[in-house]
mmCIF file of C-alpha atoms in Angstrom:
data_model
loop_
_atom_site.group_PDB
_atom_site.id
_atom_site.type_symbol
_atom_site.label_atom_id
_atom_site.label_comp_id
_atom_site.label_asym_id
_atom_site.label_seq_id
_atom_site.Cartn_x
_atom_site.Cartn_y
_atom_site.Cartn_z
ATOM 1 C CA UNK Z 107 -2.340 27.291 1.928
ATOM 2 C CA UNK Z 108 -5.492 27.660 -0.343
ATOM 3 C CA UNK Z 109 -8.881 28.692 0.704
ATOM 4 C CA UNK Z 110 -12.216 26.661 1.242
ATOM 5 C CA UNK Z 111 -12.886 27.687 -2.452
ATOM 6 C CA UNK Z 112 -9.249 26.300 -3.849
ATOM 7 C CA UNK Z 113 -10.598 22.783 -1.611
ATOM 8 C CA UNK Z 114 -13.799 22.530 -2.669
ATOM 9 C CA UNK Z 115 -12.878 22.897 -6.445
ATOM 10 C CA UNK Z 116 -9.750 20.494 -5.401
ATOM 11 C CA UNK Z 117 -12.363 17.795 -4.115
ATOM 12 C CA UNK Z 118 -14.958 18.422 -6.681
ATOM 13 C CA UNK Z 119 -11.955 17.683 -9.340
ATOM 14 C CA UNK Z 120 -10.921 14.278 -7.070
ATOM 15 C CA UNK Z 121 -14.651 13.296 -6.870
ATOM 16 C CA UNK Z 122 -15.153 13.181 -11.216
ATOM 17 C CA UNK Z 123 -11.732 11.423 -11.425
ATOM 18 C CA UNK Z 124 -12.639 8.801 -8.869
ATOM 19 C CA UNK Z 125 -15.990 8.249 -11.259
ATOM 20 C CA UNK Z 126 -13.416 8.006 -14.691
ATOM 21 C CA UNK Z 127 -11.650 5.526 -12.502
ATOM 22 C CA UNK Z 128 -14.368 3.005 -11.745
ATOM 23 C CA UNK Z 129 -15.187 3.159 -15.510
ATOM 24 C CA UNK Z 130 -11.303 2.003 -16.150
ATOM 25 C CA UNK Z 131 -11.271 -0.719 -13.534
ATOM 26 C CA UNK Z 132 -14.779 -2.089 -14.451
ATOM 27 C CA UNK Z 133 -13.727 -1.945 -18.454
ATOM 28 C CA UNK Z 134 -9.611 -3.465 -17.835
ATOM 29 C CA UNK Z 135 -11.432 -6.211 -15.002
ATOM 30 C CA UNK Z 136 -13.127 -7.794 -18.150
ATOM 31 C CA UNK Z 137 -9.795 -8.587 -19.560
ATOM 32 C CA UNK Z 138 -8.291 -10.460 -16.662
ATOM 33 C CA UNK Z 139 -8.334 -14.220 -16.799
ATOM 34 C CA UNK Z 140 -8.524 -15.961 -13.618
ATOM 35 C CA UNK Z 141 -7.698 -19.264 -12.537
ATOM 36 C CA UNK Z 142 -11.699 -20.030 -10.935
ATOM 37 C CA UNK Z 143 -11.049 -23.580 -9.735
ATOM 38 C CA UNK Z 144 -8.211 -21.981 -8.131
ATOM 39 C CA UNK Z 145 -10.546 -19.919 -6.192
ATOM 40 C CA UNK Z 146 -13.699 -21.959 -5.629
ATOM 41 C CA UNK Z 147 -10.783 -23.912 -4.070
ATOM 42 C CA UNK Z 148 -9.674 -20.993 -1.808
ATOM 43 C CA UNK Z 149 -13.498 -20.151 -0.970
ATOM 44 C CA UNK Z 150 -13.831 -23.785 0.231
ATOM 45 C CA UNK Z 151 -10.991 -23.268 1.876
ATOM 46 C CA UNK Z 152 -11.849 -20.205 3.482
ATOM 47 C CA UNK Z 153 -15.116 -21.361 4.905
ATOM 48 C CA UNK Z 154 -14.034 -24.479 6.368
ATOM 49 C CA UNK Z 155 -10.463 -22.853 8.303
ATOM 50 C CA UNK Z 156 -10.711 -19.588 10.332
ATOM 51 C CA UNK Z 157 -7.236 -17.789 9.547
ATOM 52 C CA UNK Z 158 -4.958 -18.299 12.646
ATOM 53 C CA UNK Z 159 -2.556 -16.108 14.271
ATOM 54 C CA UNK Z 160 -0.041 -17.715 11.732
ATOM 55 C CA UNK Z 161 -1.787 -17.521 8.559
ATOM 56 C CA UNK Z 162 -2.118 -13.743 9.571
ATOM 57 C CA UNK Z 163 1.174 -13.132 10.182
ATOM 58 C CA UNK Z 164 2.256 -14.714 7.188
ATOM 59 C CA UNK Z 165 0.319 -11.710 5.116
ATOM 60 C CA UNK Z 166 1.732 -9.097 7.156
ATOM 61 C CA UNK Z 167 5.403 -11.157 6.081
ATOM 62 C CA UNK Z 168 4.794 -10.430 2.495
ATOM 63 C CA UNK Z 169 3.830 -7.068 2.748
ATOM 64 C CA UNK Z 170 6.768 -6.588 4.565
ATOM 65 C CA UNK Z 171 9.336 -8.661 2.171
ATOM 66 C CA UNK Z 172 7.710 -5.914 -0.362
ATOM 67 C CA UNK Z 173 8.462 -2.834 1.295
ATOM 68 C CA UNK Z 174 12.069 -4.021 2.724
ATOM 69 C CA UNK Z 175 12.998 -5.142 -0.547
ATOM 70 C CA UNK Z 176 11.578 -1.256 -2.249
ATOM 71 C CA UNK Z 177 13.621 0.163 0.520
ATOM 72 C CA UNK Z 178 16.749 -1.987 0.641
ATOM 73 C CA UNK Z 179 17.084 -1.343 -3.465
ATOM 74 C CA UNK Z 180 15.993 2.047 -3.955
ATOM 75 C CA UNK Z 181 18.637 3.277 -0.826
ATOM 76 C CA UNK Z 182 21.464 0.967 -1.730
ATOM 77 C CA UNK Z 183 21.307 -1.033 -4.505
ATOM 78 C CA UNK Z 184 21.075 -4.590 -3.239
ATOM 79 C CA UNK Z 185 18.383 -6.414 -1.930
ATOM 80 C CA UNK Z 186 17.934 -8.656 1.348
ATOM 81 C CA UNK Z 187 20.305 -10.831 2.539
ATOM 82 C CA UNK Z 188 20.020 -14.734 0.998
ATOM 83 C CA UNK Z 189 18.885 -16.247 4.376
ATOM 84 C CA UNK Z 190 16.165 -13.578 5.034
ATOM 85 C CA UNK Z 191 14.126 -14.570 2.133
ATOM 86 C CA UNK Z 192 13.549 -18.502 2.946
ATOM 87 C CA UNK Z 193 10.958 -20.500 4.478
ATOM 88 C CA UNK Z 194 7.614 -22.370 3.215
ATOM 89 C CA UNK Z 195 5.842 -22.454 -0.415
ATOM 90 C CA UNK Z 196 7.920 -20.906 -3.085
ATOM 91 C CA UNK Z 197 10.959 -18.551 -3.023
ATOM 92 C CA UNK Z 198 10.773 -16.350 -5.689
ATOM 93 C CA UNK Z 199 12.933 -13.498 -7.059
ATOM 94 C CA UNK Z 200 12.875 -9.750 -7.063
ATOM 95 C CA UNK Z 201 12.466 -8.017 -10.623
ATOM 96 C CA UNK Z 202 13.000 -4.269 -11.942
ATOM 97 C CA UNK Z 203 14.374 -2.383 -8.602
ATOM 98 C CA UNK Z 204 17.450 -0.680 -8.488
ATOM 99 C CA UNK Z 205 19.458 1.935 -6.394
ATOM 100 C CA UNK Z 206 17.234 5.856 -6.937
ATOM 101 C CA UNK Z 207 18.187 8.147 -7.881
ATOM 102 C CA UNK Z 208 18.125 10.729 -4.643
ATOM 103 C CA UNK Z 209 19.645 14.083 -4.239
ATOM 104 C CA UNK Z 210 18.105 15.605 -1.167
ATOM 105 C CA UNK Z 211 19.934 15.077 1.996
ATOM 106 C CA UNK Z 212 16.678 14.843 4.043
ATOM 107 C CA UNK Z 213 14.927 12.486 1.470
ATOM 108 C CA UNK Z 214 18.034 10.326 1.545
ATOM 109 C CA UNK Z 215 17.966 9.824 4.936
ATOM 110 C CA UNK Z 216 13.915 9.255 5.380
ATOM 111 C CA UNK Z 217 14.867 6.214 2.888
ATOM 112 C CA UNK Z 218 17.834 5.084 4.779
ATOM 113 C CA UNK Z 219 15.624 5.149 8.147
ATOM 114 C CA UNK Z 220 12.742 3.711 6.914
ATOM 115 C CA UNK Z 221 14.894 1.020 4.949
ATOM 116 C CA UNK Z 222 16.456 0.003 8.091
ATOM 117 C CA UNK Z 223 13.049 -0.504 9.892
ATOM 118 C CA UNK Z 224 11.684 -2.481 7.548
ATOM 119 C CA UNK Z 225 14.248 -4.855 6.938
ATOM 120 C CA UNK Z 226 13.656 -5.465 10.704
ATOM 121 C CA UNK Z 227 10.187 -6.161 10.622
ATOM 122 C CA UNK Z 228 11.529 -8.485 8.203
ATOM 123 C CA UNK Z 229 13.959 -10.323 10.521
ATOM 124 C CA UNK Z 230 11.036 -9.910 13.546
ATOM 125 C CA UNK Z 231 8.321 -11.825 11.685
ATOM 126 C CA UNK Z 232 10.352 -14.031 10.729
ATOM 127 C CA UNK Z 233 11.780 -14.976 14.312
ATOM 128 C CA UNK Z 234 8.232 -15.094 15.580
ATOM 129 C CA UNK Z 235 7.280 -17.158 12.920
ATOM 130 C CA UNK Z 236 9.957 -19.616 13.557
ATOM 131 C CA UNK Z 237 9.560 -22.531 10.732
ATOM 132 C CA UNK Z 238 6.137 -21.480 10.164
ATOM 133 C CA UNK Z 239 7.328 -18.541 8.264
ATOM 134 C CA UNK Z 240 6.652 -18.365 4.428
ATOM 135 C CA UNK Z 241 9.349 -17.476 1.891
ATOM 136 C CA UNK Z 242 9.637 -14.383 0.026
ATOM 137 C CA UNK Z 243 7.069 -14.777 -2.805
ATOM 138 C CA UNK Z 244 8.566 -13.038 -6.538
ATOM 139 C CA UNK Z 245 8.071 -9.390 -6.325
ATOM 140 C CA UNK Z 246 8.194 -7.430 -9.195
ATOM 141 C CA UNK Z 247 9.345 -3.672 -8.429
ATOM 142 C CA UNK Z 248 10.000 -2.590 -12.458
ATOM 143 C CA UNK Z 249 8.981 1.134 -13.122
ATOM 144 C CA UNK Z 250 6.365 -1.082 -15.548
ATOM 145 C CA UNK Z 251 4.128 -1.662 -12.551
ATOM 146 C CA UNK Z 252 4.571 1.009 -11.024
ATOM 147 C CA UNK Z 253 3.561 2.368 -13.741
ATOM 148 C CA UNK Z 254 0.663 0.693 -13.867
ATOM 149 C CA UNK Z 255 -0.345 2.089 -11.056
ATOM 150 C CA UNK Z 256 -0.277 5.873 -12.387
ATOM 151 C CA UNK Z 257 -1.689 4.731 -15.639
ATOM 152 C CA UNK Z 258 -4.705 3.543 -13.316
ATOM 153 C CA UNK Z 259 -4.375 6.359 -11.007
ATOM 154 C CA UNK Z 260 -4.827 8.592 -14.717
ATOM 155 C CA UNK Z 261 -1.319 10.687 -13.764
ATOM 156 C CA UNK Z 262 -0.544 12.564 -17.145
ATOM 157 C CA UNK Z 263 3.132 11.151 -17.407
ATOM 158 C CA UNK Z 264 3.632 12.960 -21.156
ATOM 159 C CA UNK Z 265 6.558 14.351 -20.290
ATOM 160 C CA UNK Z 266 8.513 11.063 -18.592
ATOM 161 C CA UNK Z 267 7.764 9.335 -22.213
ATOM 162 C CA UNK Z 268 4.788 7.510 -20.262
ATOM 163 C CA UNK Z 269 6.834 5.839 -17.938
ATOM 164 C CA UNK Z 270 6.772 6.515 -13.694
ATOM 165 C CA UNK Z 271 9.911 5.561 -12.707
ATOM 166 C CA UNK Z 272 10.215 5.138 -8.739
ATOM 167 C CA UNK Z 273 14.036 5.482 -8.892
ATOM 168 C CA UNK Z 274 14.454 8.717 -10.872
ATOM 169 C CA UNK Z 275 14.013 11.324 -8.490
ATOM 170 C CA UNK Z 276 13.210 12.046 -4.992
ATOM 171 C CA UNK Z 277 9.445 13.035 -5.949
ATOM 172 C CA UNK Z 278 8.735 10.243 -7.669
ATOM 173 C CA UNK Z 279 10.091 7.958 -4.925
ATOM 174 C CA UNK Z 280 8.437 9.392 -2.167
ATOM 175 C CA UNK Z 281 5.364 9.393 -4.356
ATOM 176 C CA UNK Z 282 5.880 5.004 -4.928
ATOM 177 C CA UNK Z 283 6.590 5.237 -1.349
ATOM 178 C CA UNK Z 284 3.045 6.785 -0.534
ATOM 179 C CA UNK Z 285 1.295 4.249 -2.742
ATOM 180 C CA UNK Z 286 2.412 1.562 -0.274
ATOM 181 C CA UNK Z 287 3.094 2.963 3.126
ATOM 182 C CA UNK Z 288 -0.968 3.824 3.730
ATOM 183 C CA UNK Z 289 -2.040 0.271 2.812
ATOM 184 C CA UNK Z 290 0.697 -1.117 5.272
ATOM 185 C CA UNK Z 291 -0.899 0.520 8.422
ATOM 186 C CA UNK Z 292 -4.607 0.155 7.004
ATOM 187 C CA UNK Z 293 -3.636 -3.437 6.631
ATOM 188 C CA UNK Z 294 -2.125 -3.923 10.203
ATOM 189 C CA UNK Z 295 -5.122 -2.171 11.873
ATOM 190 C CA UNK Z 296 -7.800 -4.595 9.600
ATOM 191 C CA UNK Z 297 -5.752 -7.460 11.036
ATOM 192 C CA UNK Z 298 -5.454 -6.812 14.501
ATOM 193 C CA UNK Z 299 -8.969 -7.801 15.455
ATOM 194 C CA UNK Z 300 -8.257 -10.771 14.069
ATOM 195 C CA UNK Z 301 -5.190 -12.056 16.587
ATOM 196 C CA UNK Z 302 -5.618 -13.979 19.354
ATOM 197 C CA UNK Z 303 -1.991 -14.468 21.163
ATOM 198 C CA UNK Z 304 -1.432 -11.749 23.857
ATOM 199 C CA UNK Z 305 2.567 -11.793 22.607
ATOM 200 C CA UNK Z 306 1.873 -11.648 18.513
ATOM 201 C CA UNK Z 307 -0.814 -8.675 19.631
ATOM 202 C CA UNK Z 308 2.039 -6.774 21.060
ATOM 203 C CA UNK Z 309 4.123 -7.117 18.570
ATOM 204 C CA UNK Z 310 1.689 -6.773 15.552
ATOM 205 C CA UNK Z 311 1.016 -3.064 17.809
ATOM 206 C CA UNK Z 312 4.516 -2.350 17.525
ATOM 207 C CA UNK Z 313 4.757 -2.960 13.989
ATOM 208 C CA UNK Z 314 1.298 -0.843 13.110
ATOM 209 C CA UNK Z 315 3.254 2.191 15.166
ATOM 210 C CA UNK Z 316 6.285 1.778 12.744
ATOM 211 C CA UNK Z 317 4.346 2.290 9.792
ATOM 212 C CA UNK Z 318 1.940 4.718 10.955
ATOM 213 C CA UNK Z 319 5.222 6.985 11.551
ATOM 214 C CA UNK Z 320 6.876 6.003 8.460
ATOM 215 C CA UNK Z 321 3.185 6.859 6.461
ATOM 216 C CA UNK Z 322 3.745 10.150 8.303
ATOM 217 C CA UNK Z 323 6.757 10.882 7.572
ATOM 218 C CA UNK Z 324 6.076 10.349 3.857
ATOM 219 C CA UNK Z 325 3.191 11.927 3.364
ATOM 220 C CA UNK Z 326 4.614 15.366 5.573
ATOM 221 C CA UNK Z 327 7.619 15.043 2.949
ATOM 222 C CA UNK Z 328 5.100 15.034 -0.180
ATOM 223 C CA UNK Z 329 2.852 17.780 2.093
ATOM 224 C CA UNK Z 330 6.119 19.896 2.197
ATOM 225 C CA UNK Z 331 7.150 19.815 -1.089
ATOM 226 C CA UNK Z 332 3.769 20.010 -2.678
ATOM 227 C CA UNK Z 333 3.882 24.055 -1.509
ATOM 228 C CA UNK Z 334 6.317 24.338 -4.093
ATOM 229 C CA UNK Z 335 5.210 22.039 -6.603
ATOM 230 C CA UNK Z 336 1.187 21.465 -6.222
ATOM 231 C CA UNK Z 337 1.665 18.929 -9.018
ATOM 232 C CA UNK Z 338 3.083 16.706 -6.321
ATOM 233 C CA UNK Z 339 -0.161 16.742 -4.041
ATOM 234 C CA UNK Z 340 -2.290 16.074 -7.194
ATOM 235 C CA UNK Z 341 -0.352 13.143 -8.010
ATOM 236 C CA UNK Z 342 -0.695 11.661 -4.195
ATOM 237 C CA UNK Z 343 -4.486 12.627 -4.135
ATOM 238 C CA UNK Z 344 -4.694 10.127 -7.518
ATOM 239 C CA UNK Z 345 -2.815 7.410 -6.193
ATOM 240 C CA UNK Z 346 -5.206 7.848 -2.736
ATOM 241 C CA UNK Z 347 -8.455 7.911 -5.419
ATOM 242 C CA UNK Z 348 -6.977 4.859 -7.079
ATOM 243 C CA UNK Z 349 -6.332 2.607 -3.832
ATOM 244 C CA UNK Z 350 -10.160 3.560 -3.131
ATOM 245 C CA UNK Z 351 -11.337 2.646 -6.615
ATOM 246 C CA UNK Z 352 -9.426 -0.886 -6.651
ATOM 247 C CA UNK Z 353 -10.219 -1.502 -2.857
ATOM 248 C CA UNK Z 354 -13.695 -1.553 -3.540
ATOM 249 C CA UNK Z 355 -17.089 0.336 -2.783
ATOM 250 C CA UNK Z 356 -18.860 -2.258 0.069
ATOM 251 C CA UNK Z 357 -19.250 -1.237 3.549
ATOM 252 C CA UNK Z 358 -19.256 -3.808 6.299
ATOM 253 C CA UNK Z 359 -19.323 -3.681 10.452
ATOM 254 C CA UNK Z 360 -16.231 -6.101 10.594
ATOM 255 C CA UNK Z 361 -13.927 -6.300 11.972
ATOM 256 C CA UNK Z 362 -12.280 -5.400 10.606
ATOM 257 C CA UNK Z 363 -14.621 -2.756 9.319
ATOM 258 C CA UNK Z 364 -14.472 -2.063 5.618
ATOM 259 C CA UNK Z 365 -15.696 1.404 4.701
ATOM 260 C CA UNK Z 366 -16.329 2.892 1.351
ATOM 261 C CA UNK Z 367 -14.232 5.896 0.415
ATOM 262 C CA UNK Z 368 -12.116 6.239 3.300
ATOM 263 C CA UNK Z 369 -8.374 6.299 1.737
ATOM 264 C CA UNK Z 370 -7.194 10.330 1.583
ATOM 265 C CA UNK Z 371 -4.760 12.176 -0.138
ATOM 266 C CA UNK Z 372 -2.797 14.814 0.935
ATOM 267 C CA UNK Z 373 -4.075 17.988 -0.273
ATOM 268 C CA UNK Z 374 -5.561 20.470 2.462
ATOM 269 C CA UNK Z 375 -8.626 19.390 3.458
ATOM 270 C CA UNK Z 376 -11.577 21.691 5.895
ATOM 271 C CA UNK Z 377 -11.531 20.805 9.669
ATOM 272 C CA UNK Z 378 -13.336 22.141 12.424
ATOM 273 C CA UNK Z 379 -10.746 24.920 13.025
ATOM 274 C CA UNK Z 380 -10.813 26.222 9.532
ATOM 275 C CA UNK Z 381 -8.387 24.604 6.350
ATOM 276 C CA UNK Z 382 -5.955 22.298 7.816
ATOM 277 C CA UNK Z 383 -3.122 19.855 6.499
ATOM 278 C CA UNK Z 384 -4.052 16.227 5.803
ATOM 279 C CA UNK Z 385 -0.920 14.313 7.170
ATOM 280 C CA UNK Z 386 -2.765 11.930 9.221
ATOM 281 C CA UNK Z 387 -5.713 10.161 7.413
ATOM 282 C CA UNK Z 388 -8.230 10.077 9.764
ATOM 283 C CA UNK Z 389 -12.192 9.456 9.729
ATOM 284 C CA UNK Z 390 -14.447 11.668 11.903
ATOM 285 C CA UNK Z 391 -13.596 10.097 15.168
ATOM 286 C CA UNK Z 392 -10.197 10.994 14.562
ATOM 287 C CA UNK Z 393 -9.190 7.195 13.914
ATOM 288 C CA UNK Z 394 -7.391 5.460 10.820
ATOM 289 C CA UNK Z 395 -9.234 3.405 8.666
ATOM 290 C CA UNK Z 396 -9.147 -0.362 8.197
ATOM 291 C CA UNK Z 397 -8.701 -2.669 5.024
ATOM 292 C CA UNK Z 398 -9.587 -6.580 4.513
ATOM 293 C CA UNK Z 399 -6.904 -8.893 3.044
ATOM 294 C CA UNK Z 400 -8.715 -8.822 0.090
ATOM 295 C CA UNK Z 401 -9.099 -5.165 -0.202
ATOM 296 C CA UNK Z 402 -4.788 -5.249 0.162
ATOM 297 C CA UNK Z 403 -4.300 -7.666 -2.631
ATOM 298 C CA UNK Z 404 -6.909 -5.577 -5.089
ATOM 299 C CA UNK Z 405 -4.367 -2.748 -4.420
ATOM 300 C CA UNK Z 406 -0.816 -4.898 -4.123
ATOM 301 C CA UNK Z 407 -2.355 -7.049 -7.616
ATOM 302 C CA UNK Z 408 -3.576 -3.671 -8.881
ATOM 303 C CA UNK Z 409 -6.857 -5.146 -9.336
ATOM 304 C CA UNK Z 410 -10.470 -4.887 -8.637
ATOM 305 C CA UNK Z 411 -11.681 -7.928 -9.295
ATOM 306 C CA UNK Z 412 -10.933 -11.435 -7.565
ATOM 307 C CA UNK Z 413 -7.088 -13.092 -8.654
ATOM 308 C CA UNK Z 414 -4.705 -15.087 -7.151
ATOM 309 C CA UNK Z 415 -1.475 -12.991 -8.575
ATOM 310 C CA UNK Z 416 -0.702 -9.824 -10.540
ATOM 311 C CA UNK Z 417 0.815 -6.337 -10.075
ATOM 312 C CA UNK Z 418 3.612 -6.432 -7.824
ATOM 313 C CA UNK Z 419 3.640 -10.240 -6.762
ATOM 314 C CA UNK Z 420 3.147 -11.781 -10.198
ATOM 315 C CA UNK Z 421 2.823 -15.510 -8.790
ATOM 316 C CA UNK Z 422 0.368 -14.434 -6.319
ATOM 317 C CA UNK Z 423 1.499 -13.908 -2.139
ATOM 318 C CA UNK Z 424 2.394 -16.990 0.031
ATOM 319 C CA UNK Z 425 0.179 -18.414 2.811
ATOM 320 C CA UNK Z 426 -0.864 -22.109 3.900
ATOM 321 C CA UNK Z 427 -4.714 -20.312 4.210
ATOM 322 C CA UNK Z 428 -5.505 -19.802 0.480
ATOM 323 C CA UNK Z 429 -8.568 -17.138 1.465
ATOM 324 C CA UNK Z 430 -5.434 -14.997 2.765
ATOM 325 C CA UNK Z 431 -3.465 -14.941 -1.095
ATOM 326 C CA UNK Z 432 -6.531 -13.504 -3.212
ATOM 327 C CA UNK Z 433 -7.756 -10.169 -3.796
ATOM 328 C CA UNK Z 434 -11.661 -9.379 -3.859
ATOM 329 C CA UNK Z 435 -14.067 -9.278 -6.606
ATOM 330 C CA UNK Z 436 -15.401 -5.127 -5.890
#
């Protein structure tokens, strides 16, 4: 484990990438084209309808069709089952996944777990949701966007031929499994304020546990490996630096609160006993962090500006509240 000189050059490094960052999301945001009726629409929108217990757990479903689908593909080959992916607005496909590539035994069997769980969380939304519940939007899961991501994340990938691909190895899937485990339980903590139903509170609690293990368990497996290959925690401290660069710089009180800065890497970090691991992502108080709906779509859209689509749900998510489909303008 390095020494308080190895972390503060470590977060010296991460602070001057997270600058180069915001340059390269402020620069590529000029070259999006957006659909603004579409979202002077879903501002109206917004403003006139609080989002209900529904609408809610409608975004939590296609975060969830997301990571089942990753999961379900990368451990097995084959996606959801036909009558799991139904229900209101538009069904759409999923693009560019396929079985990984895994070797370890212990890798191979996180995936298999956390596969299993989240095709459940699946099925449970969808119960509680009844007719309400939305179909699976198009998902697109292609080593391009993930991809993407490292590009924006600046990970040198010279020597894959410029190309992350999720389902070559076990590193680089536990790495694509990093980029989206954090924003599932930052997302179910930002939401829970928001419920109202005693039942749908319980079980959105429930579901927050599940990822906050599986986030654990991923980023102990990067943690572990990363002794061995420090290359490994670099590339999870960029991924962490680019969530917080697309996510956006505001602060607000909430709820849910919305803090500047907060997403964290793995790499060894000072505590109050002396250099510690970073496993848990914590603020001072000890607690996780929070994120908007918005600040989830900049990262699932890979954007940080306002849209309606992009990333990894090309035609945008699916919800009846329109505020609850677009990403922020940061």
């Amino acid at each position: 484990m390095p020494g308080s000189e190895t972390v503060e050059a470590a977060l010296s490094r991460r602070a001057e990438r997270r600058s180069e960052r915001r340059d390269f999301f402020r620069h590529a945001a000029g070259a999006i084209a957006l659909g603004t009726g579409a979202l002077a629409m879903a501002r109206t929108a917004h403003a006139q309808t609080a989002p209900s217990d529904v609408d809610i757990l409608n975004f939590a479903l296609n975060l969830e069709y997301l990571e089942a689908q990753f999961y379900a593909y990368a451990t097995s080959g084959v996606g959801l089952p036909a009558d799991q992916l139904t229900g209101t607005q538009t069904q759409g496909a999923v693009t560019g996944a396929r079985r990984a590539s895994l070797s370890d035994p212990e890798v191979i069997q996180y995936a298999r777990e956390i596969a299993a769980d989240e095709a459940a969380h699946v099925a449970s939304l969808r119960r509680l949701l009844s007719t309400a519940a939305i179909a699976q939007p198009a998902i697109d899961l292609s080593p391009a966007v993930f991809t993407a991501a490292a590009d924006a994340a600046d990970i040198d990938l010279r020597d894959s031929g410029g190309v992350f691909d999720p389902y070559a190895s076990d590193d680089n899937f536990l790495l694509a499994a990093f980029l989206f485990e954090d924003v599932g339980v930052t997302a179910y903590k930002g939401g829970a304020p928001l419920l109202t139903d005693r039942t749908i509170i319980d079980a959105a609690a429930g579901l927050l546990a599940a990822e906050a293990f599986h986030a654990g368990l991923i980023r102990s497996a990067l943690y572990r490996r990363g002794v061995d290959v420090p290359e490994l925690r670099e590339k999870a401290d960029a991924l962490s630096d680019a969530r917080d660069d697309l996510d956006g710089d505001k602060n607000d009180d909430g709820p849910p609160r919305r803090t500047d800065g907060a997403d964290q890497g793995i790499s060894p970090i000072r505590s109050i006993y002396g250099t510690a691991a970073n496993v848990a992502p914590t603020d001072g108080r000890g607690i996780a962090f929070s994120r908007t709906v918005e600040q989830v779509h900049n990262i699932a859209y890979l954007t940080d500006d306002q849209a309606t689509s992009g990333g990894f749900f090309p035609a945008g998510t699916n919800n009846a509240n329109p505020a609850l489909r677009r990403s922020g303008a940061n």
